[in-house]
CSV table of C-alpha atoms and ligand atoms in Angstrom, one decimal:
chain,number,residue,atom,x,y,z
V,1,MET,CA,5.8,-2.7,-22.8
V,2,SER,CA,9.5,-2.7,-22.0
V,3,GLY,CA,10.3,-2.3,-18.4
V,4,ILE,CA,9.9,0.9,-16.3
V,5,GLU,CA,13.0,2.3,-14.8
V,6,ALA,CA,11.9,3.7,-11.3
V,7,PHE,CA,13.0,3.8,-7.8
V,8,GLY,CA,16.6,2.6,-8.7
V,9,THR,CA,15.5,-0.6,-10.4
V,10,THR,CA,13.4,-1.8,-13.4
V,11,PHE,CA,9.9,-3.1,-13.1
V,12,GLN,CA,9.0,-5.3,-15.9
V,13,ASN,CA,5.4,-3.8,-16.0
V,14,PRO,CA,3.8,-1.3,-14.0
V,15,VAL,CA,1.3,-3.6,-12.2
V,16,LEU,CA,1.8,-4.4,-8.5
V,17,LEU,CA,-0.6,-6.1,-5.8
V,18,ALA,CA,-1.7,-3.6,-3.2
V,19,ALA,CA,-0.8,-3.8,0.3
V,20,GLY,CA,-3.2,-6.0,2.5
V,21,THR,CA,-4.5,-7.9,-0.4
V,22,CYS,CA,-1.6,-10.5,-1.0
V,23,GLY,CA,-0.2,-11.2,2.5
V,24,PHE,CA,3.5,-11.7,2.1
V,25,GLY,CA,3.2,-13.1,-1.3
V,26,LEU,CA,3.5,-16.9,-0.5
V,27,GLU,CA,-0.1,-16.7,0.8
V,28,VAL,CA,-1.3,-16.0,-2.8
V,29,ALA,CA,1.5,-17.8,-4.9
V,30,GLU,CA,-0.7,-20.8,-5.7
V,31,VAL,CA,-3.3,-18.4,-7.4
V,32,VAL,CA,-1.4,-15.5,-8.6
V,33,ASP,CA,1.8,-15.7,-10.9
V,34,LEU,CA,3.7,-13.1,-8.9
V,35,GLU,CA,6.7,-13.3,-11.3
V,36,ALA,CA,4.4,-12.1,-14.2
V,37,LEU,CA,3.8,-8.8,-12.3
V,38,GLY,CA,5.8,-5.7,-11.5
V,39,GLY,CA,5.8,-6.7,-8.0
V,40,PHE,CA,3.7,-6.4,-4.9
V,41,VAL,CA,3.4,-4.6,-1.5
V,42,THR,CA,3.3,-6.8,1.6
V,43,LYS,CA,0.6,-6.5,4.3
V,44,SER,CA,1.5,-3.8,6.7
V,45,VAL,CA,3.9,-4.9,9.4
V,46,THR,CA,3.9,-3.7,13.0
V,47,LEU,CA,6.6,-4.1,15.7
V,48,GLU,CA,4.3,-6.5,17.7
V,49,PRO,CA,2.0,-9.2,16.3
V,50,ARG,CA,-1.4,-8.1,15.9
V,51,ASP,CA,-4.8,-10.1,16.1
V,52,GLY,CA,-6.8,-7.4,14.1
V,53,ASN,CA,-10.3,-6.2,14.7
V,54,ALA,CA,-13.7,-7.9,15.7
V,55,ALA,CA,-15.4,-9.8,12.9
V,56,PRO,CA,-17.0,-9.1,10.4
V,57,ARG,CA,-14.0,-7.4,9.0
V,58,VAL,CA,-15.2,-7.3,5.5
V,59,THR,CA,-18.4,-6.5,3.8
V,60,GLU,CA,-19.4,-5.5,0.2
V,61,PHE,CA,-21.7,-2.8,-1.2
V,62,ASP,CA,-22.6,-2.0,-4.9
V,63,GLY,CA,-19.8,0.3,-5.3
V,64,GLY,CA,-17.1,-2.0,-3.9
V,65,MET,CA,-15.9,-3.2,-0.4
V,66,LEU,CA,-15.5,-2.0,3.0
V,67,ASN,CA,-12.8,-3.4,5.4
V,68,SER,CA,-11.6,-3.1,8.9
V,69,ILE,CA,-9.0,-5.8,9.3
V,70,GLY,CA,-7.2,-3.8,11.9
V,71,LEU,CA,-3.5,-4.4,10.8
V,72,ALA,CA,-3.5,-8.2,11.6
V,73,ASN,CA,0.0,-9.3,11.0
V,74,PRO,CA,2.6,-11.7,12.7
V,75,GLY,CA,4.8,-8.9,13.7
V,76,VAL,CA,8.3,-7.8,12.4
V,77,GLU,CA,10.4,-10.5,14.1
V,78,ARG,CA,8.3,-13.2,12.7
V,79,VAL,CA,8.1,-11.6,9.3
V,80,ARG,CA,11.7,-11.5,9.2
V,81,ARG,CA,12.2,-15.0,10.2
V,82,GLU,CA,9.2,-16.5,8.4
V,83,LYS,CA,8.4,-14.5,5.4
V,84,LEU,CA,11.6,-12.9,4.1
V,85,PRO,CA,13.2,-16.2,3.3
V,86,TRP,CA,10.4,-16.9,0.7
V,87,LEU,CA,10.6,-13.7,-0.8
V,88,ARG,CA,14.4,-14.0,-1.7
V,89,GLN,CA,13.7,-16.6,-4.4
V,90,LEU,CA,11.7,-14.2,-6.5
V,91,GLU,CA,13.6,-13.0,-9.6
V,92,ARG,CA,11.3,-10.6,-11.3
V,93,ALA,CA,8.8,-9.2,-9.0
V,94,ARG,CA,9.9,-6.2,-6.9
V,95,VAL,CA,8.6,-6.4,-3.3
V,96,TRP,CA,7.8,-3.3,-1.1
V,97,MET,CA,7.5,-3.9,2.7
V,98,SER,CA,4.6,-2.0,4.1
V,99,LEU,CA,5.2,-0.6,7.6
V,100,ALA,CA,2.8,0.6,10.1
V,101,GLY,CA,3.3,2.2,13.6
V,102,HIS,CA,1.2,3.9,16.3
V,103,ALA,CA,3.9,5.9,17.6
V,104,PRO,CA,6.1,8.3,15.5
V,105,ASP,CA,9.4,6.4,16.3
V,106,GLU,CA,7.8,2.8,15.4
V,107,TYR,CA,8.5,3.4,11.8
V,108,GLU,CA,12.1,3.9,12.0
V,109,ARG,CA,12.4,0.8,14.5
V,110,LEU,CA,10.8,-1.2,11.9
V,111,ILE,CA,13.3,-0.1,9.3
V,112,GLU,CA,16.2,-0.9,11.7
V,113,ALA,CA,14.6,-4.4,12.4
V,114,LEU,CA,14.6,-5.1,8.5
V,115,ASP,CA,17.0,-3.1,6.8
V,116,ASP,CA,20.1,-5.6,6.6
V,117,ALA,CA,17.8,-8.4,5.4
V,118,ASP,CA,17.5,-9.6,1.7
V,119,GLY,CA,14.3,-10.1,-0.2
V,120,PHE,CA,12.8,-6.8,-0.7
V,121,LEU,CA,13.4,-3.6,-2.7
V,122,GLY,CA,12.1,-0.9,-0.4
V,123,TYR,CA,9.4,0.4,2.1
V,124,GLU,CA,5.9,1.7,1.7
V,125,LEU,CA,5.2,3.7,4.7
V,126,ASN,CA,1.6,3.1,5.5
V,127,LEU,CA,0.7,6.5,7.2
V,128,SER,CA,-2.9,6.4,6.3
V,129,CYS,CA,-4.7,3.3,7.7
V,130,PRO,CA,-8.4,4.4,8.5
V,131,ASN,CA,-8.8,1.4,11.0
V,132,ASP,CA,-6.3,2.1,13.5
V,133,GLN,CA,-8.0,3.8,16.5
V,134,ARG,CA,-5.0,4.1,18.7
V,135,ARG,CA,-4.3,7.7,17.6
V,136,GLY,CA,-7.9,8.8,17.8
V,137,GLY,CA,-8.6,8.1,14.2
V,138,LEU,CA,-6.0,10.6,13.1
V,139,PRO,CA,-3.4,9.0,10.8
V,140,PHE,CA,0.1,10.3,10.5
V,141,ALA,CA,-0.7,11.3,7.0
V,142,LEU,CA,-3.3,13.9,8.2
V,143,ASP,CA,-1.1,15.2,11.3
V,144,ALA,CA,1.0,17.9,9.8
V,145,GLU,CA,2.8,18.5,13.2
V,146,VAL,CA,4.2,14.9,13.3
V,147,LEU,CA,4.4,13.7,9.9
V,148,PRO,CA,7.7,15.5,8.9
V,149,GLY,CA,9.7,14.1,11.8
V,150,VAL,CA,8.5,10.5,11.0
V,151,LEU,CA,9.7,10.9,7.4
V,152,GLU,CA,13.0,12.5,8.2
V,153,ARG,CA,13.8,9.8,10.6
V,154,CYS,CA,12.9,7.0,8.4
V,155,ARG,CA,14.9,8.6,5.5
V,156,ALA,CA,17.8,8.9,7.8
V,157,ARG,CA,17.8,5.2,8.5
V,158,THR,CA,17.7,3.6,5.0
V,159,GLU,CA,19.2,4.1,1.5
V,160,ARG,CA,16.3,1.9,0.0
V,161,PRO,CA,13.5,3.4,-1.9
V,162,LEU,CA,10.8,5.0,0.5
V,163,LEU,CA,7.1,5.6,-0.5
V,164,ALA,CA,4.5,7.2,1.7
V,165,LYS,CA,1.1,5.9,1.4
V,166,LEU,CA,-1.3,9.0,2.0
V,167,ALA,CA,-5.0,9.4,2.8
V,168,PRO,CA,-7.7,10.3,0.2
V,169,ASN,CA,-9.5,12.3,2.8
V,170,ASP,CA,-6.7,14.8,3.0
V,171,PRO,CA,-7.9,18.4,2.5
V,172,ARG,CA,-4.1,19.5,1.8
V,173,LEU,CA,-3.0,16.5,-0.1
V,174,VAL,CA,-0.5,18.6,-2.1
V,175,GLU,CA,1.1,20.0,1.1
V,176,THR,CA,1.3,16.6,2.6
V,177,ALA,CA,2.9,15.3,-0.6
V,178,ARG,CA,5.4,18.2,-0.6
V,179,ARG,CA,6.4,17.3,3.0
V,180,VAL,CA,7.2,13.9,1.7
V,181,ALA,CA,9.4,15.2,-1.2
V,182,GLU,CA,11.0,17.7,1.2
V,183,ALA,CA,12.0,14.9,3.6
V,184,GLY,CA,13.7,13.1,0.7
V,185,LEU,CA,11.4,10.3,0.1
V,186,ASP,CA,11.2,8.8,-3.4
V,187,GLY,CA,7.4,8.9,-3.9
V,188,VAL,CA,3.9,8.7,-2.6
V,189,THR,CA,1.1,6.0,-3.1
V,190,LEU,CA,-2.1,7.5,-3.6
V,191,VAL,CA,-4.4,6.5,-2.1
V,192,ASN,CA,-5.4,4.3,0.9
V,193,THR,CA,-9.1,3.5,1.5
V,194,LEU,CA,-11.6,6.1,2.3
V,195,PRO,CA,-13.2,6.1,5.7
V,196,GLY,CA,-16.7,4.8,5.6
V,197,ARG,CA,-19.4,2.9,7.3
V,198,ILE,CA,-22.4,0.7,6.4
V,199,VAL,CA,-25.3,0.3,8.6
V,200,GLU,CA,-28.2,-2.2,8.8
V,201,ALA,CA,-31.3,0.0,7.7
V,202,SER,CA,-33.6,-1.6,10.1
V,203,THR,CA,-31.5,-1.3,13.4
V,204,GLY,CA,-28.8,1.2,12.6
V,205,HIS,CA,-26.3,-1.3,13.8
V,206,ALA,CA,-22.8,-1.1,11.7
V,207,ILE,CA,-22.2,-4.2,9.7
V,208,LEU,CA,-18.5,-4.2,10.5
V,209,GLY,CA,-17.4,-5.5,14.0
V,210,ALA,CA,-15.4,-2.4,14.4
V,211,GLY,CA,-18.0,-0.1,13.3
V,212,SER,CA,-16.3,1.9,10.6
V,213,GLY,CA,-13.9,0.7,7.9
V,214,GLY,CA,-12.0,1.6,4.7
V,215,VAL,CA,-13.8,2.0,1.3
V,216,SER,CA,-12.1,0.4,-1.6
V,217,GLY,CA,-13.1,-0.9,-5.1
V,218,PRO,CA,-14.7,0.9,-8.1
V,219,ALA,CA,-16.2,3.8,-5.8
V,220,LEU,CA,-12.5,4.7,-4.9
V,221,ARG,CA,-11.3,5.0,-8.5
V,222,PRO,CA,-12.2,8.6,-9.3
V,223,VAL,CA,-10.9,9.6,-5.9
V,224,GLY,CA,-7.5,8.0,-6.6
V,225,VAL,CA,-7.2,9.0,-10.2
V,226,HIS,CA,-7.9,12.6,-9.1
V,227,ALA,CA,-5.3,12.4,-6.2
V,228,VAL,CA,-2.8,11.3,-8.6
V,229,ALA,CA,-3.5,14.0,-11.2
V,230,THR,CA,-3.5,16.7,-8.5
V,231,VAL,CA,-0.3,15.7,-6.9
V,232,ARG,CA,1.5,15.2,-10.3
V,233,SER,CA,0.4,18.6,-11.7
V,234,ALA,CA,1.8,20.2,-8.4
V,235,LEU,CA,4.9,18.5,-7.8
V,236,ASP,CA,7.8,16.6,-9.7
V,237,LEU,CA,7.4,13.5,-7.3
V,238,PRO,CA,6.8,9.9,-8.5
V,239,VAL,CA,3.5,8.5,-7.6
V,240,VAL,CA,2.1,5.1,-7.4
V,241,GLY,CA,-1.6,5.0,-8.1
V,242,VAL,CA,-4.1,2.7,-6.4
V,243,GLY,CA,-7.9,2.5,-6.1
V,244,GLY,CA,-10.6,0.6,-7.8
V,245,VAL,CA,-8.5,-0.8,-10.8
V,246,ARG,CA,-10.2,-3.8,-12.4
V,247,ARG,CA,-9.2,-3.6,-16.0
V,248,ALA,CA,-6.5,-2.3,-18.2
V,249,SER,CA,-8.5,0.9,-19.1
V,250,ASP,CA,-8.6,1.8,-15.3
V,251,ALA,CA,-4.8,1.3,-14.8
V,252,ARG,CA,-4.4,3.6,-18.0
V,253,GLN,CA,-6.3,6.3,-16.2
V,254,TYR,CA,-3.9,6.2,-13.4
V,255,LEU,CA,-1.0,6.2,-15.8
V,256,ARG,CA,-2.3,9.1,-17.8
V,257,ALA,CA,-2.8,11.1,-14.7
V,258,GLY,CA,1.0,10.7,-14.0
V,259,ALA,CA,1.4,7.5,-12.1
V,260,THR,CA,4.6,5.5,-12.5
V,261,LEU,CA,3.3,2.4,-11.3
V,262,VAL,CA,-0.3,1.1,-10.5
V,263,GLN,CA,-1.5,-1.2,-7.7
V,264,ILE,CA,-4.5,-3.6,-7.9
V,265,GLY,CA,-6.2,-4.7,-4.6
V,266,THR,CA,-9.8,-5.3,-4.1
V,267,ALA,CA,-10.4,-6.9,-7.7
V,268,THR,CA,-8.0,-9.6,-7.0
V,269,PHE,CA,-10.4,-11.0,-4.2
V,270,ALA,CA,-13.1,-11.6,-7.0
V,271,ASP,CA,-10.5,-12.8,-9.5
V,272,PRO,CA,-6.9,-13.3,-8.4
V,273,ARG,CA,-5.8,-13.5,-12.4
V,274,ILE,CA,-7.1,-9.8,-12.8
V,275,PRO,CA,-3.5,-8.3,-12.2
V,276,GLU,CA,-1.9,-10.7,-14.7
V,277,ARG,CA,-4.4,-9.9,-17.4
V,278,VAL,CA,-4.1,-6.2,-16.7
V,279,ALA,CA,-0.3,-6.3,-17.1
V,280,ARG,CA,-0.6,-8.4,-20.3
V,281,ALA,CA,-3.2,-6.1,-21.7
V,282,LEU,CA,-0.9,-3.1,-21.0
V,283,ALA,CA,2.1,-4.9,-22.5
V,284,ARG,CA,0.1,-5.8,-25.7
V,285,ALA,CA,-1.0,-2.1,-26.2
V,286,ALA,CA,2.4,-0.9,-25.8
V,287,ALA,CA,4.0,-3.3,-28.2
W,301,LIG,O1,-5.6,-3.6,8.2
W,301,LIG,C1,-6.5,-2.8,7.8
W,301,LIG,O2,-7.7,-2.6,8.3
W,301,LIG,C2,-6.3,-1.8,6.8
W,301,LIG,C3,-5.1,-0.9,6.7
W,301,LIG,BR1,-3.6,-1.3,7.6
W,301,LIG,C4,-5.0,0.1,5.8
W,301,LIG,O3,-4.0,0.7,5.4
W,301,LIG,N1,-6.2,0.1,4.9
W,301,LIG,C5,-7.2,-0.5,5.0
W,301,LIG,O4,-8.1,-0.2,4.3
W,301,LIG,N2,-7.3,-1.4,6.0
């Protein structure tokens, strides 16, 4: 497969690592050949450092995984100082910085804190974390009142490509994606994890320390493919697909549904070589 021209650059293949599954790249560099991929999305960065939610933060079930990490990250100042220098030596992998905020103005402040630095292509605005309770469980992607202002103010602060990561449980997904397009962003990432809970059958106690979490893995794949197909059939807006990709045929489902790029997350925990294999298999099929 020759490169994919998108978002103002060339991706050598359509496979990215999903936000939250590869830290800031260097954390996985010994087990993943990042330069063999189209690129990756960093862990979501917040203005202040965050320790994350109570343990246990991750559990498995027969359809995939449930997580409530709670946005654990070193905060934007340390990310700029300690993570960006390493990212600068990457030549082929394209890096998206994932940004997360609790208040509407935090996204633009994160962009202001990062935008003059090198080492990354653009931003993926995480507007759909299911594990941030500060806003009463209502992520910005599901808040039609506040969302347009957040998007417009981010657009005004950067010329880099901007993606908005949206929620799978959005009853008005096309309208939400239309707001993203109207604000002048470059595309949407579909989808974040689906809110869920696993309880001990004998006691009713939630397994995760935070109670609820986000469902990822194979159970999320049909949800993600449907979201991509729904938005692509309604809007001329580039889409990055994510959810449950484990093999090349899964990635192809997203590409056939209209995705420009595909992210892989949960599968890499079981086998960090999966994204490279998927990228190679897609390239072989296209040759
Ligand atoms: O950190 C998390 O708990 C988390 C985030 Br920010 C997100 O966007 N999606 C997810 O499943 N977990």
